[in-house]
mmCIF file of N, CA and C in Angstrom:
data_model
loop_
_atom_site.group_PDB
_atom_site.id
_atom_site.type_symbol
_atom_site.label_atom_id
_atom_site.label_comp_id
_atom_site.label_asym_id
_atom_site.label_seq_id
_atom_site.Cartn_x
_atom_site.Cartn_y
_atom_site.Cartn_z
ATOM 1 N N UNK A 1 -4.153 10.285 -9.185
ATOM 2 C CA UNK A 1 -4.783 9.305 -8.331
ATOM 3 C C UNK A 1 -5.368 9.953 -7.079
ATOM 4 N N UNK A 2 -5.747 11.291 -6.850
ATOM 5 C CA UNK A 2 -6.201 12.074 -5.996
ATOM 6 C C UNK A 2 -7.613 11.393 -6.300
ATOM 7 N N UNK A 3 -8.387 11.367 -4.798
ATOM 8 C CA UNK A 3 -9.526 11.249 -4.371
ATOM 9 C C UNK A 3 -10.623 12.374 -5.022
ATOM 10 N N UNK A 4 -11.709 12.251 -5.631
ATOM 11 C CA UNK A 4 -12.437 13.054 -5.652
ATOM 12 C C UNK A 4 -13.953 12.665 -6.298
ATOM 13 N N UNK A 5 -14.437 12.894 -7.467
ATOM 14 C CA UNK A 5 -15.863 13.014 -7.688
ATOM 15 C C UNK A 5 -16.403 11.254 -8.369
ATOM 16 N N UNK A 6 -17.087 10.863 -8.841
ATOM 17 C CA UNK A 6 -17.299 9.233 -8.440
ATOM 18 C C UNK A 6 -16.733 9.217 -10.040
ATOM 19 N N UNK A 7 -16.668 9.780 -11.013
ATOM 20 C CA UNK A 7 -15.874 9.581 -12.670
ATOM 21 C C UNK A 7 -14.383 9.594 -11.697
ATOM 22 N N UNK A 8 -13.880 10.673 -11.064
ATOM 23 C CA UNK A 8 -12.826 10.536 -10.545
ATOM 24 C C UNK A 8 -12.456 9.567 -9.781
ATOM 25 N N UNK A 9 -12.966 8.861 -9.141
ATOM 26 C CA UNK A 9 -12.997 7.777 -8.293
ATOM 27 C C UNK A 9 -12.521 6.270 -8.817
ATOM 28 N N UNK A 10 -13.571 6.226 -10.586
ATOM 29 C CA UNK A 10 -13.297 5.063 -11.297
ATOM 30 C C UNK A 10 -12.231 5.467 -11.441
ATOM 31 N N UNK A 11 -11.643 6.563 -12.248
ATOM 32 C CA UNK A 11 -10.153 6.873 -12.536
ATOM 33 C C UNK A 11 -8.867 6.596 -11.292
ATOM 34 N N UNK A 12 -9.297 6.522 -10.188
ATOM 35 C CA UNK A 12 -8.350 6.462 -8.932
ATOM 36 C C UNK A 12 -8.427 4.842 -9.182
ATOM 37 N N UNK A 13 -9.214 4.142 -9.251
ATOM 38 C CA UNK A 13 -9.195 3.011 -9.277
ATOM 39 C C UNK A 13 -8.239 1.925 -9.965
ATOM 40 N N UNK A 14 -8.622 2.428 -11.183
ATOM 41 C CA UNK A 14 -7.734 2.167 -12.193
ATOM 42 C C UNK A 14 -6.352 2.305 -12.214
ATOM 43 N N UNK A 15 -6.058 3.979 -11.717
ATOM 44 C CA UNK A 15 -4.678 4.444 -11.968
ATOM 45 C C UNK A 15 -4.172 3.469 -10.965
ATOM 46 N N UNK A 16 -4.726 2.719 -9.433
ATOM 47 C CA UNK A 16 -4.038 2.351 -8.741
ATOM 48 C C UNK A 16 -3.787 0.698 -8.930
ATOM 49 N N UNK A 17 -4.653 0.430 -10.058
ATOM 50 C CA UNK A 17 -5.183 -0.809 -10.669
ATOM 51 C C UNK A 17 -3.368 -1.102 -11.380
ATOM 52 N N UNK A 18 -3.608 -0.003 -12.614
ATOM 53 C CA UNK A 18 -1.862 0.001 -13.172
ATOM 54 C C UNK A 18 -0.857 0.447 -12.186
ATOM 55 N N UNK A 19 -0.907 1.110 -11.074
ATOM 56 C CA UNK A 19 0.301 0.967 -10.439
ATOM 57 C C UNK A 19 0.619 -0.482 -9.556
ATOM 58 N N UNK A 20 -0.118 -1.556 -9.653
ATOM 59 C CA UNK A 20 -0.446 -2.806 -8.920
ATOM 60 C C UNK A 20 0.382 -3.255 -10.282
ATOM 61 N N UNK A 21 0.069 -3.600 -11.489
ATOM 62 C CA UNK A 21 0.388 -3.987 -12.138
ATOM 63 C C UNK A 21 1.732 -3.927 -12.307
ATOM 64 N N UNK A 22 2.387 -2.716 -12.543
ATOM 65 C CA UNK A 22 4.177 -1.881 -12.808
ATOM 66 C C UNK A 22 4.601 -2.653 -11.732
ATOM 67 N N UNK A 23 3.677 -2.478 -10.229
ATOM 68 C CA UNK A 23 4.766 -3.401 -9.270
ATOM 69 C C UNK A 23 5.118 -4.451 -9.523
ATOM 70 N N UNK A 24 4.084 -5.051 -9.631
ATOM 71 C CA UNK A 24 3.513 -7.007 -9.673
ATOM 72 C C UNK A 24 5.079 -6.926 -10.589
ATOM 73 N N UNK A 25 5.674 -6.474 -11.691
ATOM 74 C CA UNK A 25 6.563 -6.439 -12.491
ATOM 75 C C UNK A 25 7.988 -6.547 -11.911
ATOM 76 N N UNK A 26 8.839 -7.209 -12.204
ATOM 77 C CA UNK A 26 10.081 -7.200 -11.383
ATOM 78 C C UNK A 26 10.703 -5.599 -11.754
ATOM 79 N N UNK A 27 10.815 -5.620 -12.951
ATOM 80 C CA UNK A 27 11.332 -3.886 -13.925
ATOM 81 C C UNK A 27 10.386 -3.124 -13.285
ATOM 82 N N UNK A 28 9.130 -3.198 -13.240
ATOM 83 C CA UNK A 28 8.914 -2.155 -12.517
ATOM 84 C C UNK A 28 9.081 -1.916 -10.971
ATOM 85 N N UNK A 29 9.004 -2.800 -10.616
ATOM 86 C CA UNK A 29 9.122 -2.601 -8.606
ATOM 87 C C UNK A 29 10.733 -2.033 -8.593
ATOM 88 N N UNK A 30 11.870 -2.798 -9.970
ATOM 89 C CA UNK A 30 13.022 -2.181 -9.541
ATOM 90 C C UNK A 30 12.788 -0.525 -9.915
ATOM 91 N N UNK A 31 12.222 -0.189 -11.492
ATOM 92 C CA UNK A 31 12.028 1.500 -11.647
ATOM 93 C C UNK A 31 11.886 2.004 -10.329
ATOM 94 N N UNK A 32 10.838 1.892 -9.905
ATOM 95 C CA UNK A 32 10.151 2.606 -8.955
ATOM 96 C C UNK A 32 10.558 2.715 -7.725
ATOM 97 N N UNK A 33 11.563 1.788 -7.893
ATOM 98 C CA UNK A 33 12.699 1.757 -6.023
ATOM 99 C C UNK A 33 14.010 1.972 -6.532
ATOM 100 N N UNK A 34 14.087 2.680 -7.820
ATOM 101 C CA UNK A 34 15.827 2.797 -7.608
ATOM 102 C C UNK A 34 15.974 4.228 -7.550
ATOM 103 N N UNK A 35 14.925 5.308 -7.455
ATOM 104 C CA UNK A 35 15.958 6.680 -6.432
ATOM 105 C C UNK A 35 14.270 6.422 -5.640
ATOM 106 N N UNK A 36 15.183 7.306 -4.833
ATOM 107 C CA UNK A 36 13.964 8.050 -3.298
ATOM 108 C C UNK A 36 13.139 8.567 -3.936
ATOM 109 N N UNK A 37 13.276 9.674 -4.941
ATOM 110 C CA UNK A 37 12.108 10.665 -5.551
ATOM 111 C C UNK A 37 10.950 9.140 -6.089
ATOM 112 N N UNK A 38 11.298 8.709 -6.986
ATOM 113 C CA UNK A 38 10.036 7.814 -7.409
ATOM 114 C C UNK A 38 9.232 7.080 -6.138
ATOM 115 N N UNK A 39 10.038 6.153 -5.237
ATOM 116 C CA UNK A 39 9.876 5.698 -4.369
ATOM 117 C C UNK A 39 8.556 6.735 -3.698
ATOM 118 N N UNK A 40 9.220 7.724 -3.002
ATOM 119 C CA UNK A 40 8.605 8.721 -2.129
ATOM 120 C C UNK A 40 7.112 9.340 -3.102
ATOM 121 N N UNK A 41 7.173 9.629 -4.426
ATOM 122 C CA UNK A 41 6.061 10.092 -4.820
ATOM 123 C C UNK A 41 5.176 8.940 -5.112
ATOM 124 N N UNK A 42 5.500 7.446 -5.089
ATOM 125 C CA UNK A 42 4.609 6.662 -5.324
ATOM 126 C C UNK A 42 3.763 6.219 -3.691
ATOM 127 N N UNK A 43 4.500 7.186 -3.038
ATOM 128 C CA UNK A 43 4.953 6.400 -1.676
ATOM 129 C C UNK A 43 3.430 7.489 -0.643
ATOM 130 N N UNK A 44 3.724 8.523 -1.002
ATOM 131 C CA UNK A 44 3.162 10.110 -0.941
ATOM 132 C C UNK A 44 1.509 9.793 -1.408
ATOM 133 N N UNK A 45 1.512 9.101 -2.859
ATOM 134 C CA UNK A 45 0.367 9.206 -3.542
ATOM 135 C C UNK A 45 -0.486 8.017 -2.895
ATOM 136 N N UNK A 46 -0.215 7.034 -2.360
ATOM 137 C CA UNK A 46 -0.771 5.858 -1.706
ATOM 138 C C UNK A 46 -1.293 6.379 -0.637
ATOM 139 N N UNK A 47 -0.080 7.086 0.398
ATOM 140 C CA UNK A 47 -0.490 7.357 1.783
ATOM 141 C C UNK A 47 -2.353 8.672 1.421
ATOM 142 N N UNK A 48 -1.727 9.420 0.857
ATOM 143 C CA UNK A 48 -3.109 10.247 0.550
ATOM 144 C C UNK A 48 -4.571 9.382 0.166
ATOM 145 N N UNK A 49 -4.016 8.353 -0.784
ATOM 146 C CA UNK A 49 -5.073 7.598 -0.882
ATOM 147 C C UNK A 49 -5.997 7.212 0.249
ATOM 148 N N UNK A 50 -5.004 6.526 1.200
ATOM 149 C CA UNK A 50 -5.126 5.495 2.435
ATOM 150 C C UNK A 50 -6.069 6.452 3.298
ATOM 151 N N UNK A 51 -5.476 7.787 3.716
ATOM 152 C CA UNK A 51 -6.157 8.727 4.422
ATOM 153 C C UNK A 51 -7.592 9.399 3.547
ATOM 154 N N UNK A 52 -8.011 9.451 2.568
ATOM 155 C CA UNK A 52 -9.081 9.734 1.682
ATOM 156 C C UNK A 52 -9.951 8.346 2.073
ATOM 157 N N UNK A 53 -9.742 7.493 1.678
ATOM 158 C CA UNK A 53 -10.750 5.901 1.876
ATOM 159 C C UNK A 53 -11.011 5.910 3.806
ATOM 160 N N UNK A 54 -9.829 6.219 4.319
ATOM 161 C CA UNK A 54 -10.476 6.248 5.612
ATOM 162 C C UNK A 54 -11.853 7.170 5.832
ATOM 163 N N UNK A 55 -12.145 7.952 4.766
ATOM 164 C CA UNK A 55 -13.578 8.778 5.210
ATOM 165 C C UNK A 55 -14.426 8.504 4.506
ATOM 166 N N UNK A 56 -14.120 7.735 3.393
ATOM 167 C CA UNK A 56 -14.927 6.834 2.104
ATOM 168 C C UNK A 56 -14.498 5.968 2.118
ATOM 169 N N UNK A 57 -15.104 4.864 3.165
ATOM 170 C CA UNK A 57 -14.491 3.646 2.575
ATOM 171 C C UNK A 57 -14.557 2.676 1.211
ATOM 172 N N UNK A 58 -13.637 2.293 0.589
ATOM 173 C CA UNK A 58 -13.964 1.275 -0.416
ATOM 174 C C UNK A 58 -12.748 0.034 -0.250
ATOM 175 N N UNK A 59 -13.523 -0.651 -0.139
ATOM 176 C CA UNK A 59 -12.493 -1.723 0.313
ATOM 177 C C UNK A 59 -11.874 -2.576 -1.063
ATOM 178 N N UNK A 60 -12.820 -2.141 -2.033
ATOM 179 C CA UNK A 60 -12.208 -2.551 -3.345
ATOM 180 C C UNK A 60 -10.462 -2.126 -3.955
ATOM 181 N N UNK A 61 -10.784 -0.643 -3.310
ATOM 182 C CA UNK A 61 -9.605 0.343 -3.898
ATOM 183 C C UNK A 61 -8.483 -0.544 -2.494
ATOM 184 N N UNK A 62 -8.915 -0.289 -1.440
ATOM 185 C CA UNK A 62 -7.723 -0.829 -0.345
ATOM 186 C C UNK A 62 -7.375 -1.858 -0.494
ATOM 187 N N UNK A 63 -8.184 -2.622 -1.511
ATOM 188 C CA UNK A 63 -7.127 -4.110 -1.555
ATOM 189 C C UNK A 63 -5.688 -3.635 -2.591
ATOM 190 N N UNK A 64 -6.323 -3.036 -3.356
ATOM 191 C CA UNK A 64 -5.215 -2.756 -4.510
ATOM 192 C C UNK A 64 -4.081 -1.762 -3.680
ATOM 193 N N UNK A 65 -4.504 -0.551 -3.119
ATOM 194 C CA UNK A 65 -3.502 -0.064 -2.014
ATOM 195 C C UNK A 65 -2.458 -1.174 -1.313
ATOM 196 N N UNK A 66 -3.150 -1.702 0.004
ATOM 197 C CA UNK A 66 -2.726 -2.596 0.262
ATOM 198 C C UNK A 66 -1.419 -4.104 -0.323
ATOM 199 N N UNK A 67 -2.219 -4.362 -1.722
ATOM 200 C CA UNK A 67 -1.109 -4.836 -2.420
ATOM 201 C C UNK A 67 -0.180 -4.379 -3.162
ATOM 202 N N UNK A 68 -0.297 -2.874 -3.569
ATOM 203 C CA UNK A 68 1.004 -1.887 -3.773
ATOM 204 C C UNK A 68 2.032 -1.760 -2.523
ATOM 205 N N UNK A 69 1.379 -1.864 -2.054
ATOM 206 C CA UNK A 69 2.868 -1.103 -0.171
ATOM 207 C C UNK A 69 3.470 -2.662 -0.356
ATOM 208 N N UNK A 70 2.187 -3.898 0.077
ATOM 209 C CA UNK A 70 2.942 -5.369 0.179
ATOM 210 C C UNK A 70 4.043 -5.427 -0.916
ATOM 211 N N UNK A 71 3.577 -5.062 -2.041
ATOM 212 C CA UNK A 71 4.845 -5.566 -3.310
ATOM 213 C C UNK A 71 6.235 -4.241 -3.260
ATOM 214 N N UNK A 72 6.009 -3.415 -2.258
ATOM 215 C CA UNK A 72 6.892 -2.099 -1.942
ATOM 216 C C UNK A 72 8.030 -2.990 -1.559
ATOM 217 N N UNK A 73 7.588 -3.268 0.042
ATOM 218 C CA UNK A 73 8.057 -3.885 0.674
ATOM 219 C C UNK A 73 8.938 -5.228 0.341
ATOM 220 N N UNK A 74 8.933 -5.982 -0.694
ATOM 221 C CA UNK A 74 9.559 -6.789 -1.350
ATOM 222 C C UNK A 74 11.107 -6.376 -1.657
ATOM 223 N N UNK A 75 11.381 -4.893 -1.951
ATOM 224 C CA UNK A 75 12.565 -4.304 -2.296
ATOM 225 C C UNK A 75 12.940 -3.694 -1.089
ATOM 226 N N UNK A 76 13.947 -4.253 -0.393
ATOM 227 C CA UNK A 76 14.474 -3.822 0.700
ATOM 228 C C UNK A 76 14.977 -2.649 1.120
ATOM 229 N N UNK A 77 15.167 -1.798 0.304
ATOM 230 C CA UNK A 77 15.330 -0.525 0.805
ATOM 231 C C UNK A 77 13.990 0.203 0.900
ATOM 232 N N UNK A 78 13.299 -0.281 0.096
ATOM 233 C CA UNK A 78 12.060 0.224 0.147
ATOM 234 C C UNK A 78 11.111 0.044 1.044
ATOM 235 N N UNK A 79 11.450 -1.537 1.638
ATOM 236 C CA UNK A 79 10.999 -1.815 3.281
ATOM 237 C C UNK A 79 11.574 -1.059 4.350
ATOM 238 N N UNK A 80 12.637 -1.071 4.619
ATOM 239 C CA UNK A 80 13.085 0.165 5.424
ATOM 240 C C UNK A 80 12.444 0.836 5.190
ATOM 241 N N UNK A 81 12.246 1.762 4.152
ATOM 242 C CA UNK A 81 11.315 3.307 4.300
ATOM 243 C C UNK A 81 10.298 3.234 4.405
ATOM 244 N N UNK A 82 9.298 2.063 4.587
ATOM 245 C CA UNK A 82 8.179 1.690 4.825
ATOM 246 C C UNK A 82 7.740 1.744 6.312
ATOM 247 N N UNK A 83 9.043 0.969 7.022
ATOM 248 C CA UNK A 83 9.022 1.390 8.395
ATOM 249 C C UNK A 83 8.626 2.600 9.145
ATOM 250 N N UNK A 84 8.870 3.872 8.297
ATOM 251 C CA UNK A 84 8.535 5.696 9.018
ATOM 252 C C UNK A 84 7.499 5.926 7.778
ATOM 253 N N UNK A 85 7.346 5.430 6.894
ATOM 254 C CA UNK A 85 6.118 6.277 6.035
ATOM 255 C C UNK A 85 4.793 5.245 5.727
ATOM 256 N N UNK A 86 4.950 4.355 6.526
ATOM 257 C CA UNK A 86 3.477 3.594 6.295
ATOM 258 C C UNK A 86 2.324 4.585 7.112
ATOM 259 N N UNK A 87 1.399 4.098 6.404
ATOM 260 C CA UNK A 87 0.495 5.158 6.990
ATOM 261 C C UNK A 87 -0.006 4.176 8.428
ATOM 262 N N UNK A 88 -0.587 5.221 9.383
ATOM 263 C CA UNK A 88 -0.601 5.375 10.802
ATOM 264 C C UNK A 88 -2.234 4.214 10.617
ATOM 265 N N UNK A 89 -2.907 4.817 9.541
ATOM 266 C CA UNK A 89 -4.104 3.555 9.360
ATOM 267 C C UNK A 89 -4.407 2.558 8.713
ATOM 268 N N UNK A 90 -3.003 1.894 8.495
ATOM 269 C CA UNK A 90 -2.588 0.876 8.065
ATOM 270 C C UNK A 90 -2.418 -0.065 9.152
ATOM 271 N N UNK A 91 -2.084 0.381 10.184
ATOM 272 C CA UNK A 91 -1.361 -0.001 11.280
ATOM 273 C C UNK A 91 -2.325 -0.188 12.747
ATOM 274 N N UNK A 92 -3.237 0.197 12.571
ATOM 275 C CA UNK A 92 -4.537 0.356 13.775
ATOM 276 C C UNK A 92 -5.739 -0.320 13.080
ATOM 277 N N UNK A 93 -6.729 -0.347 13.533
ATOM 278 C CA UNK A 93 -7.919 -0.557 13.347
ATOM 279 C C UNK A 93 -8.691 -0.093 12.479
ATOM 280 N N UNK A 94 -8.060 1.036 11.868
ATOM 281 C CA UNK A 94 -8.615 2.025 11.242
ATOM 282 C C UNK A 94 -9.664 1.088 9.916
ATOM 283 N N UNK A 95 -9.202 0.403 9.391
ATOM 284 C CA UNK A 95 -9.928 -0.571 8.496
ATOM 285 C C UNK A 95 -10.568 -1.729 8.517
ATOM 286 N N UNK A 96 -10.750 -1.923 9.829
ATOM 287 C CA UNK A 96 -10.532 -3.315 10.196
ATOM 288 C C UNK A 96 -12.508 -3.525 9.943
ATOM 289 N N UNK A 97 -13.181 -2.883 9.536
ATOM 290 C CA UNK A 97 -14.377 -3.006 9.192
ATOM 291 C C UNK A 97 -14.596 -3.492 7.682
ATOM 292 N N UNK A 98 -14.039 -2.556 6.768
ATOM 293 C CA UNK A 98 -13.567 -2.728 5.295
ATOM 294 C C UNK A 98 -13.420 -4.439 5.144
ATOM 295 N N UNK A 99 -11.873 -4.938 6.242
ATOM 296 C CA UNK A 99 -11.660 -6.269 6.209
ATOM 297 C C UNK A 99 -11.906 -7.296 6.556
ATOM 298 N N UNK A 100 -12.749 -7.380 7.379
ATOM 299 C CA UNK A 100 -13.852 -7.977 7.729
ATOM 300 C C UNK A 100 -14.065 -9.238 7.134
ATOM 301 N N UNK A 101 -14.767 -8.907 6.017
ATOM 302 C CA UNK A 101 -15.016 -9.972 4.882
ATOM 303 C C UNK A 101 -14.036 -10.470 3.871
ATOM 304 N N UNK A 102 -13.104 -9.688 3.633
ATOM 305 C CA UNK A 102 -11.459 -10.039 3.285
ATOM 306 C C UNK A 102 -10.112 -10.758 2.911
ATOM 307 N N UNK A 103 -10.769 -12.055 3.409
ATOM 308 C CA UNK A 103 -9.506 -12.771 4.543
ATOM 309 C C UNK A 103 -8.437 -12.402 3.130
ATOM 310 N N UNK A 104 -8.185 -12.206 2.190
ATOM 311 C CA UNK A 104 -7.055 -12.386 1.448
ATOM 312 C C UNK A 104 -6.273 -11.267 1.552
ATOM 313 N N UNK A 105 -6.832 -9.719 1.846
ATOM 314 C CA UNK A 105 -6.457 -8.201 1.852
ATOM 315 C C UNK A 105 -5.984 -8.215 3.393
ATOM 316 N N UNK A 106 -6.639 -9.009 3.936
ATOM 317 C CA UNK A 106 -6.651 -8.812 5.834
ATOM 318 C C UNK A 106 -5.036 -9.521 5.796
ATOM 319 N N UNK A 107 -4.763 -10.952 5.114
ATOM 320 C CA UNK A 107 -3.891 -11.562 5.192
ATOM 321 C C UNK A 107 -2.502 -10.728 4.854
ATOM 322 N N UNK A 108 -2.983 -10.031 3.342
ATOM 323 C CA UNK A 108 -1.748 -9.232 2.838
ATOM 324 C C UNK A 108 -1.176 -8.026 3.854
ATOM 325 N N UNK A 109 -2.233 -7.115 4.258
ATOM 326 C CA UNK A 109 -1.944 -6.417 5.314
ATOM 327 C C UNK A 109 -1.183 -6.984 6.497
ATOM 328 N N UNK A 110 -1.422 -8.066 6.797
ATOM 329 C CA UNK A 110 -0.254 -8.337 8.461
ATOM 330 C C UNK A 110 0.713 -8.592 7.545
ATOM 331 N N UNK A 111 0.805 -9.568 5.957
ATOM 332 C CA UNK A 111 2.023 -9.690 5.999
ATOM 333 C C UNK A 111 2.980 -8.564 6.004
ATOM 334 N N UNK A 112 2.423 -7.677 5.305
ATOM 335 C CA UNK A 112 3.111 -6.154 4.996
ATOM 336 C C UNK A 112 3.501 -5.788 6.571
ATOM 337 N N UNK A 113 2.670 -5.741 7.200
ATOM 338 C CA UNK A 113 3.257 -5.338 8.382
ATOM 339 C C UNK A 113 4.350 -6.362 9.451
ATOM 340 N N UNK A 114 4.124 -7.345 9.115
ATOM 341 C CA UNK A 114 5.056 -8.392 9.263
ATOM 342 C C UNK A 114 6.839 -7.764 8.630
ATOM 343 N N UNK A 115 6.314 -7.771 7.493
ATOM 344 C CA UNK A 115 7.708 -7.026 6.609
ATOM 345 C C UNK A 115 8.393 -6.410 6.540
ATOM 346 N N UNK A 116 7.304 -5.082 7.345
ATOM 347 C CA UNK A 116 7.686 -3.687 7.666
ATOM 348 C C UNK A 116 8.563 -3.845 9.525
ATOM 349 N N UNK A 117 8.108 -5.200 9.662
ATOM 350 C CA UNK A 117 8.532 -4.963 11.562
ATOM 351 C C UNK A 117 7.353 -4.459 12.458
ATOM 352 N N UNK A 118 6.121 -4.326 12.024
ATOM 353 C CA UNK A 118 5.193 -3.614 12.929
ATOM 354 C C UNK A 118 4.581 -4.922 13.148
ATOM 355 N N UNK A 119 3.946 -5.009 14.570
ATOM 356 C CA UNK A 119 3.364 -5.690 14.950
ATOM 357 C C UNK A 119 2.177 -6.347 14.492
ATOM 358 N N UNK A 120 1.191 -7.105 14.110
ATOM 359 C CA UNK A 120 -0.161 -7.579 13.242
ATOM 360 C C UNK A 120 -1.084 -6.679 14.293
ATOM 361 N N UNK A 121 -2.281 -6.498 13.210
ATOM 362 C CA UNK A 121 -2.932 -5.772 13.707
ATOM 363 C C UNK A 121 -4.170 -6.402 14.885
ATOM 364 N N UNK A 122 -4.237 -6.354 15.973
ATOM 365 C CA UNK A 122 -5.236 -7.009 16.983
ATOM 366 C C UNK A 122 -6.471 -7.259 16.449
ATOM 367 N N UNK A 123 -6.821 -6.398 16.071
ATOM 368 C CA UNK A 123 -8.681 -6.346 15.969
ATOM 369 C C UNK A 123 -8.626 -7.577 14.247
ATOM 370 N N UNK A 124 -7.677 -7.684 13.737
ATOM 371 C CA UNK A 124 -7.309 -8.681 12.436
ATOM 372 C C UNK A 124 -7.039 -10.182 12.340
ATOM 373 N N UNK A 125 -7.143 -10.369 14.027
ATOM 374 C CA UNK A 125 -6.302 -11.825 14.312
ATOM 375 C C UNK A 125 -7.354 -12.610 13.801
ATOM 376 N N UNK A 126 -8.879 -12.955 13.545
ATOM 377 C CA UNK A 126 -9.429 -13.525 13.336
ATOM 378 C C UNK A 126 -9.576 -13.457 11.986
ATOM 379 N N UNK A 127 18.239 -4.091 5.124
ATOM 380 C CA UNK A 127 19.009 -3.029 4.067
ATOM 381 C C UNK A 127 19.552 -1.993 4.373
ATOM 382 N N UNK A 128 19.828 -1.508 3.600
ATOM 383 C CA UNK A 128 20.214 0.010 3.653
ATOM 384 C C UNK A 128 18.761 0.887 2.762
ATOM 385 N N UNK A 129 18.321 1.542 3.728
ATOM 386 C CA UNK A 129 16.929 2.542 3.413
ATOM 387 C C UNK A 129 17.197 3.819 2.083
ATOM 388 N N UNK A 130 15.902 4.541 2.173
ATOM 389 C CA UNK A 130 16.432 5.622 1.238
ATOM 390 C C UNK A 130 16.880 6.894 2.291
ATOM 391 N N UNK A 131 17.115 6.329 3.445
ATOM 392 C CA UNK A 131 17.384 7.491 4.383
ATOM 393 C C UNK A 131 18.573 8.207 4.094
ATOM 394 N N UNK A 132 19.752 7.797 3.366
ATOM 395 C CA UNK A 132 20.799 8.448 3.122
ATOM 396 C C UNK A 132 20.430 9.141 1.581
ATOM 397 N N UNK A 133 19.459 9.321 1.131
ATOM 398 C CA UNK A 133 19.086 9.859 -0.405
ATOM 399 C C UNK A 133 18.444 11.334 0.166
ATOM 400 N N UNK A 134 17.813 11.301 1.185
ATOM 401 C CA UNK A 134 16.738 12.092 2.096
ATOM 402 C C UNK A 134 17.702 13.590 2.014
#
């Protein structure tokens, strides 16, 4: 799901298309949150995403981002670790152009950040963690 050439791109799409899906799944949101390693590499592969679209935007792919972390966050340990590994432009302005036109991705984003404990984002207004696995 690495960023790269526009065949690669449909493929990022997709791959993040089925990881939306595995979440949306109760079996899968539990797979994928019951050790740190899965957690963290699904966790790893998003944040890279997030920072790649910040220099290409596609707001298509960030909705599906976006609703991977939201359905993260559903599993409480996995919200905790959401708290120190959400990405930094999730959390600022950094997208707030992308969302614009949005309202449903704009919505999911505060809730996520709602979830996570971070404050909603300004420019938008219009457990036990895996820390002991670490």
């Amino acid at each position: 799901m690495e960023m790269g050439s526009e065949l690669s791109k449909t493929v990022e799409f997709v791959a993040t298309f089925i990881v939306q899906k595995i979440l949306l799944d109760d079996v899968g949101l539990d797979y994928i949150c019951t050790t740190a390693e899965r957690f963290f590499a699904v966790g790893r592969v998003l944040g890279n995403m997030v920072a790649a679209i910040a220099d290409q935007p596609s707001s298509r792919l960030l909705k599906h981002i976006i609703r991977c972390y939201l359905r993260l966050s559903d599993n409480p340990r996995a919200c905790d670790a959401l708290r120190s590994c959400l990405p930094d432009m999730l959390r600022d302005a950094t997208f707030s152009t992308c969302l614009r036109e949005d309202q449903t991705t704009r919505r999911w984003l505060q809730q996520l950040l709602h979830n996570v404990g971070v404050s909603r984002v300004p420019t938008l207004q219009a457990g036990a963690g895996f820390d002991h696995m670490l």
